[in-house]
């Protein structure tokens, strides 16, 4: 019946536009239910039993109700078992209660996050030359080691590999945490990798700064708005002029899952929006766990055989090789989505930059045949910047500094400082020592989840 947390949230917030989006779906579901002869048979049976209850004495009613319930339960179990969406189809009431509860909790959580945001500190120190439009694309769970542009033997990033001029590939970027939320807290504020991610509300927000700098700001996400695991993303982007969540707003809403290409129409629409400077943030689902659900069939290119062909110093089971292939397909699909955005800004009349990186990596049986999951070793992420020809023409000095910066170690936590330079924005919180493009950049041991990264090279 399409009972989801998003539906309940939408209904409870009575947002007319979004209700309208759902109504046709609900309507067609109800129409379908009314077309089943079973519906009428069951309705008749219910009416019949209601009448007969009145005529039975309590004892006989109790016994027959118990026996019939048991029979019903036993008959239903084997029917439910093989149906994947059994939960959605059979427990509408249970789902409504569950989704209602989750929606209520999410809203309460968002209220807490929103109440802790502060106005931009020292706005009087903001001055911007608005040098370029910025398309900041934040990926999910993509490990640098799995992209062919970084030397992976399977061709998982054919689009990026073909770009050539204008594309700068950073060799040594890492995330600041193994969790999405803690990375986002630092990426979208001026918190460094050495500051606790939970203190996000004490730091200036990137969106707040760019709005003050005169940018039109937008946030387009295929991820959740907020989560009970300390994910305040909705608050971090709350200053944006335009906010759109294209998929399910909670990771529990499997029925509303969308492929990442759903962000594209929104991004393209924003790209056409007026002549002023734009800062567009995009949050992808990327290579989030359950990799097979992240890409459409047309990107189901690699299989276990493609993966088994790669030399390793340990034997890989066939089923694990198949999982790696799914992960690689999700990387290939992200390459396609990122490529679409890149294509759009290539021809832009305005100087424009696309920055793509992932929040953290993932260990997909990379070191042995039994571990899959996140760990601090696999925190190395792809990090590329594409500068269109107008950026290269008008901001040659910055472009050349970026080329020099590409070999330097960096933490994605410090992206805010780099964006200040790329947009020509001055701000009191800007720190050249943390800006990889600055001649005053100070490479230093990086932190992951509040400790020096175990695999850091020497300084
Ligand atoms: Zn993540």
Tab-separated table of C-alpha atoms and ligand atoms in Angstrom:
chain	number	residue	atom	x	y	z
A	1	UNK	CA	0.000	0.000	0.000
A	2	UNK	CA	3.061	2.280	-0.040
A	3	UNK	CA	2.979	3.136	3.658
A	4	UNK	CA	6.366	4.768	4.211
A	5	UNK	CA	7.941	7.149	6.704
A	6	UNK	CA	8.021	9.782	3.982
A	7	UNK	CA	4.296	9.404	3.355
A	8	UNK	CA	3.445	9.743	7.037
A	9	UNK	CA	5.791	12.720	7.403
A	10	UNK	CA	4.328	14.362	4.343
A	11	UNK	CA	0.771	13.786	5.542
A	12	UNK	CA	1.529	15.014	9.036
A	13	UNK	CA	3.175	18.153	7.673
A	14	UNK	CA	0.369	18.646	5.132
A	15	UNK	CA	2.726	19.846	2.461
A	16	UNK	CA	0.302	20.161	-0.413
A	17	UNK	CA	2.822	19.664	-3.225
A	18	UNK	CA	4.226	16.518	-1.754
A	19	UNK	CA	0.861	15.089	-0.810
A	20	UNK	CA	-0.077	15.567	-4.441
A	21	UNK	CA	2.956	13.496	-5.454
A	22	UNK	CA	1.748	10.568	-3.380
A	23	UNK	CA	-1.969	10.679	-3.964
A	24	UNK	CA	-1.954	9.107	-7.440
A	25	UNK	CA	0.077	6.184	-6.070
A	26	UNK	CA	-2.261	5.675	-3.138
A	27	UNK	CA	-5.288	6.084	-5.402
A	28	UNK	CA	-4.074	3.466	-7.857
A	29	UNK	CA	-3.343	1.075	-4.978
A	30	UNK	CA	-6.840	1.464	-3.585
A	31	UNK	CA	-8.301	1.011	-7.067
A	32	UNK	CA	-6.291	-2.198	-7.455
A	33	UNK	CA	-7.521	-3.522	-4.096
A	34	UNK	CA	-11.127	-2.760	-5.058
A	35	UNK	CA	-10.718	-4.715	-8.287
A	36	UNK	CA	-9.885	-7.983	-6.470
A	37	UNK	CA	-12.902	-10.280	-5.951
A	38	UNK	CA	-11.178	-11.405	-2.720
A	39	UNK	CA	-11.712	-7.967	-1.244
A	40	UNK	CA	-15.473	-8.401	-1.493
A	41	UNK	CA	-15.378	-12.028	-0.307
A	42	UNK	CA	-13.373	-10.996	2.767
A	43	UNK	CA	-15.674	-8.054	3.466
A	44	UNK	CA	-18.674	-10.409	3.267
A	45	UNK	CA	-16.976	-12.879	5.628
A	46	UNK	CA	-16.246	-10.133	8.140
A	47	UNK	CA	-19.866	-8.980	8.086
A	48	UNK	CA	-21.020	-12.597	8.465
A	49	UNK	CA	-18.759	-13.236	11.471
A	50	UNK	CA	-19.844	-9.979	13.111
A	51	UNK	CA	-23.446	-11.127	12.855
A	52	UNK	CA	-22.678	-14.644	14.130
A	53	UNK	CA	-20.657	-13.351	17.129
A	54	UNK	CA	-23.861	-11.905	18.542
A	55	UNK	CA	-25.573	-15.296	18.307
A	56	UNK	CA	-22.824	-17.390	19.915
A	57	UNK	CA	-22.247	-17.766	23.633
A	58	UNK	CA	-18.905	-16.534	25.013
A	59	UNK	CA	-17.306	-19.977	25.459
A	60	UNK	CA	-18.028	-21.237	21.977
A	61	UNK	CA	-16.957	-17.871	20.521
A	62	UNK	CA	-13.659	-18.011	22.445
A	63	UNK	CA	-12.827	-21.538	21.291
A	64	UNK	CA	-13.784	-20.984	17.645
A	65	UNK	CA	-11.928	-17.641	17.507
A	66	UNK	CA	-8.748	-19.294	18.842
A	67	UNK	CA	-8.943	-22.290	16.511
A	68	UNK	CA	-9.752	-20.190	13.435
A	69	UNK	CA	-6.985	-17.690	14.249
A	70	UNK	CA	-4.477	-20.536	14.533
A	71	UNK	CA	-5.596	-22.034	11.220
A	72	UNK	CA	-5.446	-18.622	9.601
A	73	UNK	CA	-1.965	-17.983	10.958
A	74	UNK	CA	-0.669	-21.374	9.765
A	75	UNK	CA	-2.175	-20.861	6.306
A	76	UNK	CA	-0.773	-17.311	6.052
A	77	UNK	CA	2.821	-18.127	7.041
A	78	UNK	CA	3.822	-20.116	3.925
A	79	UNK	CA	2.129	-17.478	1.769
A	80	UNK	CA	4.025	-14.633	3.456
A	81	UNK	CA	7.367	-16.382	3.506
A	82	UNK	CA	8.383	-16.168	-0.167
A	83	UNK	CA	6.934	-12.691	-0.739
A	84	UNK	CA	9.691	-10.079	-0.601
A	85	UNK	CA	7.382	-7.174	0.017
A	86	UNK	CA	5.202	-9.174	2.393
A	87	UNK	CA	5.670	-6.594	5.090
A	88	UNK	CA	4.360	-3.799	2.907
A	89	UNK	CA	1.442	-5.784	1.549
A	90	UNK	CA	0.196	-7.590	4.621
A	91	UNK	CA	0.953	-5.454	7.614
A	92	UNK	CA	-0.417	-2.116	6.588
A	93	UNK	CA	-1.528	-1.343	10.116
A	94	UNK	CA	1.800	-2.406	11.625
A	95	UNK	CA	3.655	-0.355	9.063
A	96	UNK	CA	1.480	2.682	9.618
A	97	UNK	CA	2.187	2.565	13.336
A	98	UNK	CA	5.904	1.921	12.831
A	99	UNK	CA	6.291	4.640	10.200
A	100	UNK	CA	4.173	7.026	12.239
A	101	UNK	CA	6.419	6.486	15.232
A	102	UNK	CA	9.608	6.881	13.195
A	103	UNK	CA	8.294	9.973	11.476
A	104	UNK	CA	7.412	11.476	14.854
A	105	UNK	CA	10.882	10.659	16.242
A	106	UNK	CA	12.614	12.024	13.184
A	107	UNK	CA	10.705	15.267	13.469
A	108	UNK	CA	11.524	15.600	17.142
A	109	UNK	CA	15.193	14.931	16.338
A	110	UNK	CA	15.184	17.509	13.550
A	111	UNK	CA	13.641	20.055	15.909
A	112	UNK	CA	16.523	19.451	18.327
A	113	UNK	CA	19.078	19.902	15.535
A	114	UNK	CA	17.380	22.997	14.180
A	115	UNK	CA	17.178	24.598	17.608
A	116	UNK	CA	20.948	24.331	18.014
A	117	UNK	CA	21.939	26.180	14.851
A	118	UNK	CA	23.447	29.619	15.269
A	119	UNK	CA	23.727	32.526	12.850
A	120	UNK	CA	26.991	32.836	10.908
A	121	UNK	CA	29.651	34.278	13.246
A	122	UNK	CA	31.371	37.464	12.059
A	123	UNK	CA	29.364	37.949	8.889
A	124	UNK	CA	30.955	41.392	8.523
A	125	UNK	CA	34.251	39.691	7.585
A	126	UNK	CA	32.741	37.970	4.523
A	127	UNK	CA	33.781	39.397	1.171
A	128	UNK	CA	33.544	37.464	-2.065
A	129	UNK	CA	34.670	37.924	-5.645
A	130	UNK	CA	32.340	35.029	-6.621
A	131	UNK	CA	34.986	33.565	-8.891
A	132	UNK	CA	33.137	30.387	-9.879
A	133	UNK	CA	30.010	28.303	-9.599
A	134	UNK	CA	30.651	25.281	-7.419
A	135	UNK	CA	29.050	21.860	-7.811
A	136	UNK	CA	30.021	19.928	-4.695
A	137	UNK	CA	29.199	16.245	-5.142
A	138	UNK	CA	29.559	14.113	-2.047
A	139	UNK	CA	29.568	10.396	-2.737
A	140	UNK	CA	29.011	7.466	-0.424
A	141	UNK	CA	31.235	4.544	0.599
A	142	UNK	CA	33.413	4.734	-2.520
A	143	UNK	CA	36.960	3.516	-1.969
A	144	UNK	CA	39.669	5.173	-4.001
A	145	UNK	CA	41.259	1.778	-4.608
A	146	UNK	CA	38.198	0.678	-6.627
A	147	UNK	CA	38.333	3.423	-9.265
A	148	UNK	CA	40.211	2.739	-12.484
A	149	UNK	CA	41.303	6.376	-12.590
A	150	UNK	CA	43.335	5.496	-9.477
A	151	UNK	CA	44.734	2.334	-11.059
A	152	UNK	CA	42.089	-0.297	-10.260
A	153	UNK	CA	42.425	-2.978	-12.945
A	154	UNK	CA	38.662	-3.107	-13.654
A	155	UNK	CA	37.418	-0.172	-15.742
A	156	UNK	CA	35.106	1.338	-13.106
A	157	UNK	CA	35.630	5.017	-13.990
A	158	UNK	CA	35.684	5.178	-17.805
A	159	UNK	CA	34.021	8.616	-17.889
A	160	UNK	CA	36.530	10.314	-15.577
A	161	UNK	CA	39.398	8.549	-17.363
A	162	UNK	CA	38.374	10.162	-20.665
A	163	UNK	CA	38.044	13.784	-19.482
A	164	UNK	CA	41.641	14.887	-19.809
A	165	UNK	CA	42.118	18.668	-19.655
A	166	UNK	CA	40.420	20.369	-16.743
A	167	UNK	CA	40.273	17.308	-14.510
A	168	UNK	CA	42.571	17.307	-11.497
A	169	UNK	CA	42.910	13.998	-9.688
A	170	UNK	CA	44.017	14.255	-6.051
A	171	UNK	CA	46.196	11.324	-4.991
A	172	UNK	CA	45.957	11.430	-1.233
A	173	UNK	CA	42.567	12.402	0.199
A	174	UNK	CA	40.970	10.709	3.204
A	175	UNK	CA	37.738	11.133	5.127
A	176	UNK	CA	37.769	12.149	8.784
A	177	UNK	CA	35.518	9.355	10.064
A	178	UNK	CA	34.172	5.943	9.151
A	179	UNK	CA	30.607	7.226	9.611
A	180	UNK	CA	28.695	9.315	7.096
A	181	UNK	CA	27.250	11.691	9.681
A	182	UNK	CA	30.579	12.627	11.272
A	183	UNK	CA	32.116	13.248	7.872
A	184	UNK	CA	29.174	15.425	6.847
A	185	UNK	CA	29.425	17.410	10.092
A	186	UNK	CA	32.950	18.435	9.145
A	187	UNK	CA	32.511	18.747	5.359
A	188	UNK	CA	29.574	21.124	5.730
A	189	UNK	CA	31.143	23.270	8.474
A	190	UNK	CA	34.588	24.648	9.331
A	191	UNK	CA	35.270	21.896	11.881
A	192	UNK	CA	38.672	20.368	11.185
A	193	UNK	CA	39.525	16.667	11.423
A	194	UNK	CA	40.981	17.411	14.871
A	195	UNK	CA	37.728	18.773	16.240
A	196	UNK	CA	34.908	16.580	17.496
A	197	UNK	CA	32.202	16.086	14.903
A	198	UNK	CA	29.433	16.334	17.503
A	199	UNK	CA	30.381	20.007	17.987
A	200	UNK	CA	29.118	20.937	14.504
A	201	UNK	CA	26.775	23.583	15.867
A	202	UNK	CA	29.730	25.612	17.188
A	203	UNK	CA	31.279	25.995	13.752
A	204	UNK	CA	30.217	28.224	10.825
A	205	UNK	CA	28.244	26.336	8.189
A	206	UNK	CA	29.489	26.289	4.607
A	207	UNK	CA	26.022	26.977	3.198
A	208	UNK	CA	25.567	29.883	5.568
A	209	UNK	CA	28.882	31.383	4.452
A	210	UNK	CA	28.243	31.007	0.719
A	211	UNK	CA	24.804	32.476	1.022
A	212	UNK	CA	26.315	35.454	2.813
A	213	UNK	CA	28.922	35.589	0.017
A	214	UNK	CA	26.085	36.226	-2.448
A	215	UNK	CA	25.703	32.732	-3.842
A	216	UNK	CA	22.439	31.057	-4.748
A	217	UNK	CA	22.654	27.854	-2.731
A	218	UNK	CA	20.959	24.500	-3.263
A	219	UNK	CA	21.116	21.084	-1.623
A	220	UNK	CA	19.956	18.060	-3.586
A	221	UNK	CA	20.186	14.756	-1.803
A	222	UNK	CA	19.430	11.123	-2.445
A	223	UNK	CA	20.222	10.350	1.199
A	224	UNK	CA	18.273	10.776	4.402
A	225	UNK	CA	17.583	14.181	5.958
A	226	UNK	CA	18.536	13.253	9.464
A	227	UNK	CA	18.947	10.154	11.524
A	228	UNK	CA	18.852	9.050	15.087
A	229	UNK	CA	22.584	8.227	14.834
A	230	UNK	CA	23.576	11.883	15.138
A	231	UNK	CA	23.031	12.837	11.529
A	232	UNK	CA	22.034	16.533	11.493
A	233	UNK	CA	22.557	17.101	7.734
A	234	UNK	CA	19.210	18.854	7.367
A	235	UNK	CA	20.328	21.462	9.904
A	236	UNK	CA	23.741	21.858	8.265
A	237	UNK	CA	22.142	22.765	4.936
A	238	UNK	CA	19.181	24.641	6.371
A	239	UNK	CA	20.476	27.968	5.018
A	240	UNK	CA	20.213	26.749	1.425
A	241	UNK	CA	17.806	28.614	-0.860
A	242	UNK	CA	16.561	25.333	-2.305
A	243	UNK	CA	16.501	21.923	-0.616
A	244	UNK	CA	15.296	18.756	-2.261
A	245	UNK	CA	15.411	15.156	-1.057
A	246	UNK	CA	14.773	13.057	-4.132
A	247	UNK	CA	14.630	9.599	-2.577
A	248	UNK	CA	13.409	8.151	0.670
A	249	UNK	CA	14.041	10.457	3.590
A	250	UNK	CA	14.919	7.558	5.827
A	251	UNK	CA	17.157	4.586	5.126
A	252	UNK	CA	14.313	2.355	6.363
A	253	UNK	CA	12.059	3.339	3.477
A	254	UNK	CA	13.099	0.688	0.984
A	255	UNK	CA	9.947	1.280	-1.069
A	256	UNK	CA	11.021	4.811	-1.961
A	257	UNK	CA	14.601	3.991	-2.896
A	258	UNK	CA	15.784	5.881	-5.980
A	259	UNK	CA	18.880	5.569	-8.136
A	260	UNK	CA	21.291	8.487	-7.975
A	261	UNK	CA	20.318	9.691	-11.452
A	262	UNK	CA	17.201	11.115	-9.751
A	263	UNK	CA	19.331	14.064	-8.642
A	264	UNK	CA	20.200	15.016	-12.227
A	265	UNK	CA	16.987	16.813	-13.321
A	266	UNK	CA	17.183	18.851	-10.107
A	267	UNK	CA	20.848	19.720	-10.629
A	268	UNK	CA	20.234	20.674	-14.266
A	269	UNK	CA	17.314	22.847	-13.275
A	270	UNK	CA	19.468	24.623	-10.686
A	271	UNK	CA	22.233	25.085	-13.265
A	272	UNK	CA	19.778	27.052	-15.438
A	273	UNK	CA	18.517	29.092	-12.515
A	274	UNK	CA	19.445	32.747	-13.153
A	275	UNK	CA	22.774	34.334	-14.021
A	276	UNK	CA	24.169	34.761	-10.510
A	277	UNK	CA	26.804	32.616	-8.795
A	278	UNK	CA	25.663	29.184	-7.625
A	279	UNK	CA	26.752	26.766	-4.965
A	280	UNK	CA	25.061	23.424	-5.501
A	281	UNK	CA	25.597	20.571	-3.063
A	282	UNK	CA	24.680	17.056	-4.134
A	283	UNK	CA	24.592	14.048	-1.814
A	284	UNK	CA	24.642	10.680	-3.559
A	285	UNK	CA	23.727	7.193	-2.358
A	286	UNK	CA	26.833	6.020	-4.259
A	287	UNK	CA	28.087	2.634	-3.083
A	288	UNK	CA	26.092	2.348	0.124
A	289	UNK	CA	25.792	-1.201	1.456
A	290	UNK	CA	23.406	-3.467	-0.484
A	291	UNK	CA	25.423	-2.454	-3.526
A	292	UNK	CA	23.112	-4.231	-5.974
A	293	UNK	CA	20.349	-1.763	-5.103
A	294	UNK	CA	22.461	1.261	-6.069
A	295	UNK	CA	22.444	0.882	-9.858
A	296	UNK	CA	19.947	-0.007	-12.603
A	297	UNK	CA	20.279	-3.223	-14.626
A	298	UNK	CA	22.019	-1.414	-17.454
A	299	UNK	CA	25.022	-0.931	-15.142
A	300	UNK	CA	25.186	-4.583	-14.165
A	301	UNK	CA	28.391	-4.939	-16.170
A	302	UNK	CA	30.971	-6.697	-13.985
A	303	UNK	CA	30.497	-10.154	-12.457
A	304	UNK	CA	32.378	-12.597	-10.256
A	305	UNK	CA	34.604	-13.619	-13.187
A	306	UNK	CA	35.739	-10.034	-13.800
A	307	UNK	CA	36.813	-9.845	-10.152
A	308	UNK	CA	38.404	-13.280	-9.879
A	309	UNK	CA	40.665	-12.278	-12.781
A	310	UNK	CA	42.456	-9.710	-10.580
A	311	UNK	CA	45.596	-10.985	-8.887
A	312	UNK	CA	45.419	-11.141	-5.091
A	313	UNK	CA	47.573	-12.794	-2.477
A	314	UNK	CA	44.596	-14.685	-1.067
A	315	UNK	CA	41.904	-16.875	-2.594
A	316	UNK	CA	38.526	-15.240	-2.984
A	317	UNK	CA	35.306	-17.233	-2.778
A	318	UNK	CA	32.958	-16.947	-5.720
A	319	UNK	CA	30.118	-15.385	-3.739
A	320	UNK	CA	32.441	-12.745	-2.293
A	321	UNK	CA	33.791	-12.039	-5.778
A	322	UNK	CA	30.181	-11.479	-6.871
A	323	UNK	CA	29.700	-8.965	-4.028
A	324	UNK	CA	32.856	-7.101	-5.065
A	325	UNK	CA	31.527	-7.029	-8.632
A	326	UNK	CA	28.314	-5.419	-7.366
A	327	UNK	CA	30.370	-2.845	-5.471
A	328	UNK	CA	32.379	-2.154	-8.637
A	329	UNK	CA	29.177	-1.756	-10.650
A	330	UNK	CA	27.999	0.858	-8.139
A	331	UNK	CA	31.305	2.726	-8.608
A	332	UNK	CA	30.788	2.547	-12.383
A	333	UNK	CA	27.295	3.982	-11.988
A	334	UNK	CA	28.540	6.856	-9.807
A	335	UNK	CA	31.121	7.600	-12.524
A	336	UNK	CA	28.216	7.918	-14.965
A	337	UNK	CA	26.184	10.235	-12.691
A	338	UNK	CA	29.203	12.424	-11.889
A	339	UNK	CA	30.020	12.487	-15.615
A	340	UNK	CA	26.533	13.800	-16.423
A	341	UNK	CA	26.991	16.762	-14.074
A	342	UNK	CA	30.496	17.363	-15.380
A	343	UNK	CA	29.168	17.382	-18.951
A	344	UNK	CA	26.606	20.010	-18.035
A	345	UNK	CA	29.123	22.475	-16.574
A	346	UNK	CA	31.667	21.849	-19.327
A	347	UNK	CA	29.764	24.166	-21.629
A	348	UNK	CA	28.716	26.655	-18.925
A	349	UNK	CA	29.247	30.317	-19.804
A	350	UNK	CA	30.313	30.951	-16.226
A	351	UNK	CA	33.553	29.748	-14.653
A	352	UNK	CA	32.496	26.553	-12.898
A	353	UNK	CA	34.038	23.795	-10.832
A	354	UNK	CA	32.847	20.342	-9.951
A	355	UNK	CA	34.313	18.819	-6.830
A	356	UNK	CA	33.636	15.128	-6.328
A	357	UNK	CA	34.733	13.006	-3.408
A	358	UNK	CA	33.294	10.270	-1.242
A	359	UNK	CA	32.664	10.551	2.489
A	360	UNK	CA	34.684	7.418	3.359
A	361	UNK	CA	35.660	4.151	1.708
A	362	UNK	CA	34.669	0.605	2.439
A	363	UNK	CA	36.552	-2.654	2.882
A	364	UNK	CA	34.934	-5.059	0.431
A	365	UNK	CA	37.004	-8.188	1.100
A	366	UNK	CA	40.012	-6.098	0.071
A	367	UNK	CA	42.452	-7.604	2.558
A	368	UNK	CA	41.091	-11.119	3.021
A	369	UNK	CA	38.116	-13.277	2.214
A	370	UNK	CA	36.094	-12.677	5.351
A	371	UNK	CA	35.799	-8.984	6.144
A	372	UNK	CA	33.308	-6.609	4.595
A	373	UNK	CA	32.572	-3.274	6.252
A	374	UNK	CA	34.054	0.056	7.212
A	375	UNK	CA	37.386	0.440	8.924
A	376	UNK	CA	39.897	3.242	9.311
A	377	UNK	CA	42.303	1.659	6.834
A	378	UNK	CA	39.838	1.991	3.972
A	379	UNK	CA	39.181	5.666	4.532
A	380	UNK	CA	41.005	6.725	1.356
A	381	UNK	CA	38.574	8.363	-1.021
A	382	UNK	CA	38.492	9.480	-4.632
A	383	UNK	CA	38.821	13.269	-4.835
A	384	UNK	CA	38.684	15.059	-8.176
A	385	UNK	CA	38.084	18.622	-9.270
A	386	UNK	CA	36.941	19.520	-12.753
A	387	UNK	CA	37.476	23.094	-13.929
A	388	UNK	CA	35.613	24.168	-17.059
A	389	UNK	CA	37.348	26.174	-19.772
A	390	UNK	CA	36.022	29.494	-18.461
A	391	UNK	CA	37.431	28.760	-15.023
A	392	UNK	CA	40.781	27.852	-16.560
A	393	UNK	CA	40.682	31.042	-18.633
A	394	UNK	CA	39.732	33.514	-15.887
A	395	UNK	CA	41.334	31.866	-12.852
A	396	UNK	CA	44.495	30.408	-14.344
A	397	UNK	CA	46.510	31.026	-11.140
A	398	UNK	CA	44.094	29.053	-8.975
A	399	UNK	CA	43.900	26.265	-11.553
A	400	UNK	CA	47.677	25.914	-11.530
A	401	UNK	CA	47.733	25.914	-7.735
A	402	UNK	CA	45.179	23.082	-7.787
A	403	UNK	CA	47.394	21.052	-10.114
A	404	UNK	CA	50.277	21.480	-7.649
A	405	UNK	CA	47.984	20.610	-4.717
A	406	UNK	CA	46.880	17.308	-6.253
A	407	UNK	CA	49.839	15.392	-4.825
A	408	UNK	CA	49.435	16.756	-1.289
A	409	UNK	CA	47.763	14.845	1.532
A	410	UNK	CA	44.389	16.273	2.515
A	411	UNK	CA	41.434	15.594	4.752
A	412	UNK	CA	37.975	16.205	3.312
A	413	UNK	CA	37.125	17.829	6.667
A	414	UNK	CA	38.994	20.943	5.500
A	415	UNK	CA	37.136	21.397	2.217
A	416	UNK	CA	35.563	24.662	3.451
A	417	UNK	CA	38.929	26.449	3.382
A	418	UNK	CA	39.594	25.274	-0.165
A	419	UNK	CA	36.132	26.437	-1.263
A	420	UNK	CA	36.912	29.913	0.125
A	421	UNK	CA	39.831	30.132	-2.306
A	422	UNK	CA	37.921	28.620	-5.223
A	423	UNK	CA	35.104	31.149	-4.825
A	424	UNK	CA	37.394	34.073	-3.961
A	425	UNK	CA	35.728	34.419	-0.562
A	426	UNK	CA	37.421	36.035	2.421
A	427	UNK	CA	36.242	35.085	5.880
A	428	UNK	CA	37.584	35.324	9.397
A	429	UNK	CA	37.450	31.544	9.867
A	430	UNK	CA	39.513	30.890	6.745
A	431	UNK	CA	42.824	29.220	7.596
A	432	UNK	CA	45.455	29.040	4.837
A	433	UNK	CA	47.256	26.309	6.780
A	434	UNK	CA	44.270	24.018	6.158
A	435	UNK	CA	43.718	25.042	2.525
A	436	UNK	CA	45.442	22.515	0.269
A	437	UNK	CA	45.572	25.054	-2.593
A	438	UNK	CA	47.372	27.686	-0.533
A	439	UNK	CA	51.153	28.229	-0.602
A	440	UNK	CA	50.855	28.355	3.204
A	441	UNK	CA	49.259	24.903	3.465
A	442	UNK	CA	50.780	22.858	6.274
A	443	UNK	CA	50.532	19.103	5.692
A	444	UNK	CA	50.171	17.455	9.088
A	445	UNK	CA	49.139	14.067	10.439
A	446	UNK	CA	45.441	13.629	9.709
A	447	UNK	CA	42.820	12.472	12.182
A	448	UNK	CA	40.214	9.783	11.671
A	449	UNK	CA	37.530	9.468	14.317
A	450	UNK	CA	39.474	11.742	16.693
A	451	UNK	CA	42.823	9.946	16.637
A	452	UNK	CA	45.834	10.275	14.333
A	453	UNK	CA	45.206	8.091	11.317
A	454	UNK	CA	46.939	4.786	11.884
A	455	UNK	CA	48.146	4.546	8.293
A	456	UNK	CA	49.396	8.114	8.027
A	457	UNK	CA	52.745	8.552	6.356
A	458	UNK	CA	55.507	10.486	8.093
A	459	UNK	CA	55.807	14.254	8.233
B	1	LIG	ZN1	28.911	7.211	4.293
